[in-house]
Coordinates of C-alpha atoms and ligand atoms in Angstrom, one line a residue:
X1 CA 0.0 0.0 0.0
X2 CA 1.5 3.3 -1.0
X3 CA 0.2 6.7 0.8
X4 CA 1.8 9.3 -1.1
X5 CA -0.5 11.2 -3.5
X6 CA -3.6 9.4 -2.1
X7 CA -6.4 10.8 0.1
X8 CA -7.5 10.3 3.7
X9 CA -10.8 11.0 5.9
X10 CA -9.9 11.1 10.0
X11 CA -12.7 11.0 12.0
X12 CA -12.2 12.4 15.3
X13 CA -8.8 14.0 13.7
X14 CA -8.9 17.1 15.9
X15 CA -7.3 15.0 18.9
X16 CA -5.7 11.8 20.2
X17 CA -4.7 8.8 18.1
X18 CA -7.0 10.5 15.0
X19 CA -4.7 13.4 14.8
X20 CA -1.4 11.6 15.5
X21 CA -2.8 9.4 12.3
X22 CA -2.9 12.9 10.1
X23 CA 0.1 13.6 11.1
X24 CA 2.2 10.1 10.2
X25 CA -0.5 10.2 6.6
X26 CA 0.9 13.8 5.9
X27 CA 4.2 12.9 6.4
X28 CA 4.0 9.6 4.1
X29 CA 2.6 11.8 1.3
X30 CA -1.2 11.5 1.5
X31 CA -3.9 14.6 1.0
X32 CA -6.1 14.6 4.6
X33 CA -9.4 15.4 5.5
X34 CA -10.2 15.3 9.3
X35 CA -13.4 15.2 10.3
X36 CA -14.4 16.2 13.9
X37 CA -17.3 17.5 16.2
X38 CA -15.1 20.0 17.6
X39 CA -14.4 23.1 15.4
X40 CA -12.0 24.5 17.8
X41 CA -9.8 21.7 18.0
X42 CA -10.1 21.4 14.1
X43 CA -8.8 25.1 13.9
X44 CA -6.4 24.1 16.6
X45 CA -5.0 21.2 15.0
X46 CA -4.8 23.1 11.5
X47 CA -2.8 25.7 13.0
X48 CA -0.1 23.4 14.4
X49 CA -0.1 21.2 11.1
X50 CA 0.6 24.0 9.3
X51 CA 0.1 21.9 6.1
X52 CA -1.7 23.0 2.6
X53 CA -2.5 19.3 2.2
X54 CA -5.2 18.9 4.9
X55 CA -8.5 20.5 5.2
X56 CA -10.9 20.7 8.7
X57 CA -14.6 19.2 7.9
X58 CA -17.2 19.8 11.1
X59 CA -19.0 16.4 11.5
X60 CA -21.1 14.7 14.0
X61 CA -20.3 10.9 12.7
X62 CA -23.6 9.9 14.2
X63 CA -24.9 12.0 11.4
X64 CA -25.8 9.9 8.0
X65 CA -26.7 13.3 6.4
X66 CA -23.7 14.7 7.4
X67 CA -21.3 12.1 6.8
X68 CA -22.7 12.2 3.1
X69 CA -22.0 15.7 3.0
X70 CA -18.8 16.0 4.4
X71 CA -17.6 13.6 1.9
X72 CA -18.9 15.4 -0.9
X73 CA -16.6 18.4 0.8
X74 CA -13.8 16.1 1.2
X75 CA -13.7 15.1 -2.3
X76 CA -14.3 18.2 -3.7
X77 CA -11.7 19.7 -2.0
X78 CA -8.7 16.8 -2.0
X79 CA -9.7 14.3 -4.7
X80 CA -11.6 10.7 -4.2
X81 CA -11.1 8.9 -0.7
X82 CA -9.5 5.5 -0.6
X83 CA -8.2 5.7 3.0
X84 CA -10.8 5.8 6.1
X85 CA -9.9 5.9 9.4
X86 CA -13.2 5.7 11.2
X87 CA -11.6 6.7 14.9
X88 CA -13.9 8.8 16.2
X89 CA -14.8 8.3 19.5
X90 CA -16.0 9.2 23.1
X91 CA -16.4 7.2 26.8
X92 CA -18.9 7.2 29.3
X93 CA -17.0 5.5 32.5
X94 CA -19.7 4.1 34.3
X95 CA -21.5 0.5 33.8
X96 CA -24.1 -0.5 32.4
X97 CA -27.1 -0.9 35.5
X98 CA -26.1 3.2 36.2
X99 CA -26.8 3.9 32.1
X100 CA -30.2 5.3 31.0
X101 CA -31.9 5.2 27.4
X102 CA -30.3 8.4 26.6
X103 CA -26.4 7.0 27.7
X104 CA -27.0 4.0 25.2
X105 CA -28.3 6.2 22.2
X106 CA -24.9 8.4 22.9
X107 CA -22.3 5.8 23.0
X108 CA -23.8 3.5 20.5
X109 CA -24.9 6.5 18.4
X110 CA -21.1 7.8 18.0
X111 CA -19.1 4.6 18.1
X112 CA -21.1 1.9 16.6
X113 CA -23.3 4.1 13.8
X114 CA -20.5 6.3 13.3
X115 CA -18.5 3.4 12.0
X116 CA -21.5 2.3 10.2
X117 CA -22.3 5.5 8.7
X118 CA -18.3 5.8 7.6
X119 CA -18.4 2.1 6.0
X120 CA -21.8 3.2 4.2
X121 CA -20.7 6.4 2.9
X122 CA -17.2 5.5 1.9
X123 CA -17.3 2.1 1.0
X124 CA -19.5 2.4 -2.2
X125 CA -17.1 5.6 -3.5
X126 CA -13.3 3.4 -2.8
X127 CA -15.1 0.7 -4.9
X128 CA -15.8 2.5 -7.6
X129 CA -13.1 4.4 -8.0
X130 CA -11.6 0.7 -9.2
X131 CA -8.0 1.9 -7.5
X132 CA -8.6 0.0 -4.3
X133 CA -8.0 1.8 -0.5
X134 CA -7.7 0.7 3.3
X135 CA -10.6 1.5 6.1
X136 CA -9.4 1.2 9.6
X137 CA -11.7 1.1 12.5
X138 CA -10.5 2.4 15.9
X139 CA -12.1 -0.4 18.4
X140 CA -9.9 -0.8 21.5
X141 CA -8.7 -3.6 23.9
X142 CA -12.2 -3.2 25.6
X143 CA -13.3 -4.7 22.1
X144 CA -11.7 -8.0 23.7
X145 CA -11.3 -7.2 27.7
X146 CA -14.2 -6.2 29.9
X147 CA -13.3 -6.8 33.3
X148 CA -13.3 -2.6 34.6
X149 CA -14.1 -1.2 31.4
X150 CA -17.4 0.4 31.0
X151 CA -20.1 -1.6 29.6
X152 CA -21.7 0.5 26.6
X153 CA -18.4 1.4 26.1
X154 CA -17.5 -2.6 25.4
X155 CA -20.4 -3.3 23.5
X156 CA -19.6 -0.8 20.8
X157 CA -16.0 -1.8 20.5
X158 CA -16.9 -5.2 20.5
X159 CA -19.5 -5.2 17.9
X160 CA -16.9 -2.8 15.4
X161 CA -14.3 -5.6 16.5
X162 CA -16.8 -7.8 14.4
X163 CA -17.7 -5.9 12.0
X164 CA -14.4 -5.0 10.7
X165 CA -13.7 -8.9 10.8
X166 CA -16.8 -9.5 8.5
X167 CA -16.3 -6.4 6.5
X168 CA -12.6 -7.7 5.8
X169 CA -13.9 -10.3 3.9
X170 CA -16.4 -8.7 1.6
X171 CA -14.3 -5.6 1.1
X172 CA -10.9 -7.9 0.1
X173 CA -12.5 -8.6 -3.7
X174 CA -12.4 -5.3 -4.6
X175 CA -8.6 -4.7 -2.9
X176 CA -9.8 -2.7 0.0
X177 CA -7.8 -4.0 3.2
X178 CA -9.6 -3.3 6.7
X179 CA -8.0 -3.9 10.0
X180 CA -9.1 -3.2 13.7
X181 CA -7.1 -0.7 15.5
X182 CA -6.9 -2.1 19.3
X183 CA -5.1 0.3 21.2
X184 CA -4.9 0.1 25.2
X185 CA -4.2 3.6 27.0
X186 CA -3.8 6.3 24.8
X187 CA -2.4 9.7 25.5
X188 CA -5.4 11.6 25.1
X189 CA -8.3 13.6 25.5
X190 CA -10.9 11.3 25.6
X191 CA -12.0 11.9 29.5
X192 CA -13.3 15.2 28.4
X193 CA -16.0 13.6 26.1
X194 CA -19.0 14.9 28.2
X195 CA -18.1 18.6 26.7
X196 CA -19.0 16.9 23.1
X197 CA -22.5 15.0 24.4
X198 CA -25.6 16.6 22.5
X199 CA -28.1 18.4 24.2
X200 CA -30.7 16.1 22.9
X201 CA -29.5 13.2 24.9
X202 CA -28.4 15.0 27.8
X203 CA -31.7 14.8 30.1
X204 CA -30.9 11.3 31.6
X205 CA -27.3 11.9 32.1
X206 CA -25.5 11.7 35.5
X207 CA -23.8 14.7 36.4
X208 CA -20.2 15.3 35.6
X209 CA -18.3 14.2 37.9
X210 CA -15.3 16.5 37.6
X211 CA -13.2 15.2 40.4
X212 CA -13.7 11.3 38.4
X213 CA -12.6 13.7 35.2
X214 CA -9.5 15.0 36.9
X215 CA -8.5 11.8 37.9
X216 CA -8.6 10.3 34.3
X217 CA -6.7 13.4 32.6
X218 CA -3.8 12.5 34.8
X219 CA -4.5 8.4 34.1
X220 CA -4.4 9.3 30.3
X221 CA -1.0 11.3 30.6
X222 CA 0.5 7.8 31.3
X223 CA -1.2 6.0 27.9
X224 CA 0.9 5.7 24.3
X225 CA 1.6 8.9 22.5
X226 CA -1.0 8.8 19.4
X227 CA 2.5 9.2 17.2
X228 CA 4.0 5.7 17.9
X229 CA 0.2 4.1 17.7
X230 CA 0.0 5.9 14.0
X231 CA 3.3 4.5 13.1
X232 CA 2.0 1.2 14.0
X233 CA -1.3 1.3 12.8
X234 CA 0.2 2.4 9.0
X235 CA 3.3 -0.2 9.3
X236 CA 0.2 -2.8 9.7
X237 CA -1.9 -1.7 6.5
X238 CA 1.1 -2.1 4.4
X239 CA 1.5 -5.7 6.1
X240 CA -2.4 -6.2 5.5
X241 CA -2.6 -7.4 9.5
X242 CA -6.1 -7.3 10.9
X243 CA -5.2 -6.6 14.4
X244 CA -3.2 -3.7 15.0
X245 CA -2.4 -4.2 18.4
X246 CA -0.1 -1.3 19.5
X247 CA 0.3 -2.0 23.0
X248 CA 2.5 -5.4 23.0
X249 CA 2.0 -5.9 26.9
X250 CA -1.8 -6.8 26.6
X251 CA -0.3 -10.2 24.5
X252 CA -0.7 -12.6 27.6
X253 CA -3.9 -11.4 29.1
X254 CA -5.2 -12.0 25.8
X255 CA -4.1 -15.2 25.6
X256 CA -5.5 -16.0 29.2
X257 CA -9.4 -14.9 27.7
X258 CA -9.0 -17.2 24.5
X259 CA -8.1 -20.2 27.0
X260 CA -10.6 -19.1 29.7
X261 CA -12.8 -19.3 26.1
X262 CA -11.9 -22.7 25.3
X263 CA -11.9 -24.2 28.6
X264 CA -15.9 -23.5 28.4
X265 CA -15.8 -26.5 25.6
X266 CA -16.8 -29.7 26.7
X267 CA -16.1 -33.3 24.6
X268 CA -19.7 -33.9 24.1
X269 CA -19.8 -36.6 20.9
X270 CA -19.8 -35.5 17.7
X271 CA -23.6 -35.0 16.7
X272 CA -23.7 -37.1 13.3
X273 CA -24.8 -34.4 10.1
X274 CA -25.2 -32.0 12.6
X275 CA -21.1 -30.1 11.9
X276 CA -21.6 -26.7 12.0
X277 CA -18.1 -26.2 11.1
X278 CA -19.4 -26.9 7.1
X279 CA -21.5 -23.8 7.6
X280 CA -18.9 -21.3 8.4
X281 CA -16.5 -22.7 6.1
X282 CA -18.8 -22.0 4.1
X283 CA -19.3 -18.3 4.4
X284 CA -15.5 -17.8 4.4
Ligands
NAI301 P1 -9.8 12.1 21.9 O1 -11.0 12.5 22.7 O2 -8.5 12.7 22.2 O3 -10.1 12.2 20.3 C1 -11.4 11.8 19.8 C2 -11.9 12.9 18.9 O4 -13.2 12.4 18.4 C3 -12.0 14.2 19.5 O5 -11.4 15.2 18.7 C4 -13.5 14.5 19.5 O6 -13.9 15.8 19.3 C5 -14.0 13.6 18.4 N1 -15.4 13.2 18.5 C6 -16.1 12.9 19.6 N2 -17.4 12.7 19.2 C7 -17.5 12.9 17.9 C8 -18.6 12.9 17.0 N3 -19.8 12.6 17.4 N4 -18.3 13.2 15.7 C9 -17.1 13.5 15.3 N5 -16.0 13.5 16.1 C10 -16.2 13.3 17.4 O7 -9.8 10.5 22.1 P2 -8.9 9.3 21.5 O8 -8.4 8.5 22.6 O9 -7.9 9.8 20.5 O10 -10.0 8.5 20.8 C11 -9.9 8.0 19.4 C12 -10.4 6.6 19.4 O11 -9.6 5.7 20.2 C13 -11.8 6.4 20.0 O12 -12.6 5.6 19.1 C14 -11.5 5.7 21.3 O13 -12.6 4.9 21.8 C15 -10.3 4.9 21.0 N6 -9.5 4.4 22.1 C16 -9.0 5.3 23.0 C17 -8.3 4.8 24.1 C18 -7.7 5.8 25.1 O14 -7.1 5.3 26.1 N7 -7.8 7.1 25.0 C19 -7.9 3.4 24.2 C20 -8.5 2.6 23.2 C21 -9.2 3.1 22.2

């Protein structure tokens, strides 16, 4: 996979691991449109870039409409899309017996149907452009790990987890590569995500709890710098890996889930014409 000369969409490029991503895509020679909720982090993040080769879009990825539109802008402006880095993303740290209606519809609205509404706008215009493309979805290692990680928050990284996996396989006949991005703590802004919840699902919300706040801007000042996570995550499209795992130390609690997994099997006889395995083969 070569960058240089092609075009990129960043969702949630205004901070964190998004613009870390711009900034390893500029520097390997690729046009880049980020795509954020927050215009004055967009401005921000324009000024420091200081680069004519990427452009600010306003976008609330939970937006269908939007994202339409700010693709239309994007391409207008930089040329067709064939790289998408669906990485927007927000937290709500509590579980899921203290979340209401309205916490559900945020989470899920930003981190599942965002992806959705990226692989439904974008997909379509990489295949027809016939010159093939990447999409990378930002999961985490809450898309594998739940123990302490906040329950909506798992169920939207899981399900992009699978998605990405099945998408992978439709998406690889028209040489469009997708890989999950699983990062563990990132260097980033990501506590502050109540300043970006919309009004309209605010009613049910718990307060803010800004000593709990406090206390995970200093816990994110310890995660990866976005930087080394880009470098990663663009060394692994150009190997095709599905997993970009950037943080290496998660590799043996990972390990201990699949056998905690497997030890659930039990060696109950073979159930004649009954394989399911033929099925899934199948599918493949
Ligand atoms: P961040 O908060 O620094 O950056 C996320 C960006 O997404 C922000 O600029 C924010 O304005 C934007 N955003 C939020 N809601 C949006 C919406 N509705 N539409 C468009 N843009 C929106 O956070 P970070 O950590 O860089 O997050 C990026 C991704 O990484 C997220 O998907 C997150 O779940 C994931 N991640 C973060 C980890 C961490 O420790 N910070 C660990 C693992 C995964």
């Amino acid at each position: 996979l070569n960058f240089d000369g092609r075009t990129a969409f960043v969702t949630g490029g205004a901070n964190g691991i998004g613009l870390g991503l711009t900034r390893a895509l500029l520097a390997r020679g690729a046009k880049v449109a980020i795509a954020d909720i927050r215009e004055d982090a967009i401005e921000a993040a324009l000024r420091t870039l200081d680069n004519q080769h990427v452009i600010g879009i306003p976008l609330d990825v939970a937006s269908r409409g939007g994202f339409a539109d700010a693709a239309e802008e994007a391409e207008r402006a930089l040329g067709p899309v064939s790289l998408l880095f669906n990485n927007a993303g927000i937290n709500l740290f509590q579980t899921i017996d203290e979340s209401s209606y309205d916490d559900w519809d945020w989470v899920m609205g930003v981190n599942l149907h965002g992806v959705i509404n990226g692989v439904m706008t974008f997909a379509p215009r990489i295949k027809a452009t016939g010159l093939g493309g990447y999409i990378v979805n930002t999961a985490s290692m809450a898309s594998f790990l739940c123990g302490g990680a906040p329950g909506i928050y798992n169920t939207t990284k899981f399900a992009v987890r699978g998605m990405s996996e099945s998408l992978r396989y439709s998406l690889a006949p028209h040489n469009i590569g997708v890989s999950v991005l699983c990062p563990g703590l990132v260097k980033s802004h990501i506590y502050a995500s109540d300043e970006v919840r919309p009004a309209t699902l605010s009613d049910n919300a718990k307060p803010v709890d800004s000593t709990a706040v406090a206390r995970l801007a200093q816990i994110h000042e310890f995660g990866m710098e976005p930087d080394v996570i880009a470098a990663r995550t663009l060394d692994a499209m150009q190997e095709n890996r599905f997993h970009i795992f950037p943080h290496p130390e998660f590799e043996d609690e990972l390990r201990t889930v699949f056998d905690e997994i497997l030890a659930d099997f039990r060696p109950y006889p073979a159930d004649a014409g009954h394989d399911q395995r033929v099925g899934f083969e199948k599918m493949r």
